XYZ file of C-alpha atoms in Angstrom:
160
model
C 103.223 130.239 241.430
C 103.477 126.766 239.812
C 105.812 127.888 237.011
C 108.277 129.307 239.559
C 108.216 126.023 241.496
C 108.905 124.114 238.270
C 111.706 126.510 237.366
C 113.313 125.982 240.795
C 112.962 122.223 240.487
C 114.631 122.245 237.065
C 117.489 124.377 238.382
C 117.940 122.032 241.338
C 118.038 118.973 239.041
C 120.643 120.681 236.869
C 122.870 122.033 239.646
C 122.672 119.336 242.333
C 122.187 116.251 240.163
C 123.965 117.340 236.960
C 120.908 116.770 234.777
C 121.366 117.989 231.203
C 118.558 119.450 229.120
C 118.412 116.118 227.259
C 118.118 114.231 230.581
C 115.167 116.419 231.533
C 113.486 115.940 228.161
C 113.846 112.161 228.476
C 112.560 112.242 232.046
C 109.448 114.175 231.038
C 108.925 112.025 227.944
C 108.997 108.721 229.836
C 105.773 106.795 229.821
C 104.664 108.045 226.434
C 105.989 105.931 223.619
C 107.335 107.706 220.583
C 105.073 107.261 217.570
C 105.956 107.701 213.920
C 103.326 109.086 211.528
C 102.630 106.612 208.735
C 102.779 109.486 206.240
C 106.542 109.740 206.737
C 106.890 106.341 205.024
C 104.488 107.099 202.175
C 105.838 110.580 201.370
C 109.490 109.571 201.062
C 111.605 107.271 198.920
C 114.104 104.963 200.573
C 114.000 101.888 202.752
C 111.760 101.852 205.806
C 114.854 101.786 208.026
C 116.444 104.757 206.211
C 113.266 106.796 206.578
C 112.871 105.788 210.220
C 116.470 106.679 211.125
C 116.302 110.000 209.242
C 113.016 110.863 210.994
C 114.400 110.072 214.448
C 117.634 111.966 213.755
C 116.251 115.065 212.056
C 112.705 115.417 213.364
C 113.172 114.077 216.896
C 116.813 115.224 217.271
C 118.046 111.899 218.658
C 121.682 110.829 218.410
C 122.829 107.573 216.777
C 123.334 105.892 220.131
C 119.790 106.661 221.307
C 118.279 105.617 217.972
C 120.222 102.342 218.125
C 119.050 101.770 221.683
C 115.396 102.448 220.775
C 115.517 100.199 217.707
C 117.593 97.438 219.282
C 120.308 97.911 216.677
C 123.989 98.763 216.852
C 124.636 102.504 216.685
C 127.263 101.912 213.960
C 124.611 100.373 211.702
C 122.354 103.352 212.463
C 125.187 105.731 211.490
C 125.814 103.702 208.355
C 122.116 103.746 207.407
C 121.922 107.511 207.868
C 125.173 108.271 206.036
C 125.118 105.697 203.221
C 125.616 106.834 199.631
C 121.982 105.821 199.031
C 120.759 107.923 201.975
C 117.664 110.040 201.539
C 118.543 113.554 200.420
C 116.683 116.666 201.532
C 114.053 117.022 204.207
C 111.459 114.444 205.111
C 107.902 115.426 204.401
C 105.808 113.976 207.208
C 102.241 115.004 206.483
C 99.084 114.502 208.501
C 98.466 110.865 209.284
C 95.534 108.938 210.741
C 97.817 106.052 211.683
C 100.836 106.354 213.949
C 103.336 103.552 214.329
C 104.668 102.918 217.857
C 108.449 102.865 217.787
C 108.403 99.532 219.649
C 107.124 97.901 216.435
C 110.655 98.241 215.032
C 112.493 96.865 218.078
C 112.298 93.272 216.949
C 115.663 92.822 215.296
C 114.705 89.477 213.803
C 112.280 91.353 211.545
C 113.423 93.868 208.959
C 111.940 97.344 209.379
C 109.671 96.761 206.357
C 108.521 93.378 207.683
C 107.769 94.895 211.092
C 105.830 97.803 209.583
C 103.792 95.639 207.214
C 103.054 93.079 209.932
C 101.866 95.829 212.294
C 99.603 97.437 209.671
C 98.120 94.089 208.656
C 97.662 92.556 212.107
C 96.754 95.642 214.173
C 94.873 97.722 211.625
C 93.585 94.802 209.508
C 94.535 96.515 206.271
C 94.576 94.671 202.970
C 97.928 94.137 201.259
C 96.878 96.384 198.370
C 96.013 99.217 200.795
C 99.348 98.854 202.600
C 101.142 98.784 199.249
C 99.433 102.026 198.204
C 100.195 103.669 201.561
C 103.890 102.772 201.365
C 104.282 103.248 197.605
C 105.462 99.671 197.254
C 104.458 96.785 195.022
C 101.667 94.595 196.448
C 103.809 91.479 196.021
C 106.592 93.073 198.080
C 104.087 93.781 200.854
C 102.682 90.263 200.748
C 106.181 88.804 200.800
C 107.246 91.008 203.749
C 104.152 89.959 205.725
C 104.616 86.314 204.847
C 108.268 86.382 205.947
C 107.380 88.235 209.168
C 104.651 85.702 209.949
C 107.073 82.813 209.461
C 109.689 84.489 211.647
C 107.051 85.067 214.327
C 106.000 81.440 214.083
C 102.541 81.633 212.530
C 102.235 82.008 208.775
C 99.006 83.664 207.666
C 98.046 84.087 204.056
C 95.731 86.636 202.522
């Protein structure tokens, strides 16, 4: 019986190797990158980083340390983002989404979370600035500016 074999394996990992439930979840989840539905950014007010941190904390049940590690940011700044007086209140409303954002998009610390998101949507999905602005409920000029800054930081300014 395959389920019994798996059960025994899990017990062995826990008892002989001191694996926690979280260790097992991470082990199974390796190889598949975490993706964030784009709808989480369009359905909620707040900065891209605030929404991202709240999503990872509340929807994916990650701790500040793990979120910091995944985003390449200090866990204290993650805590501060989550607990700031301007933090997003209530539950996130991630709806269905045709576009998912790989978490690795946000790892580049030299880009702000908004710059990274806009750059990804523009360069990988070839979306117009006005479409991105509508999707993120942001002003078109803000989107253009974020993309322009990201392009300069990456070393190749592109206009459009």
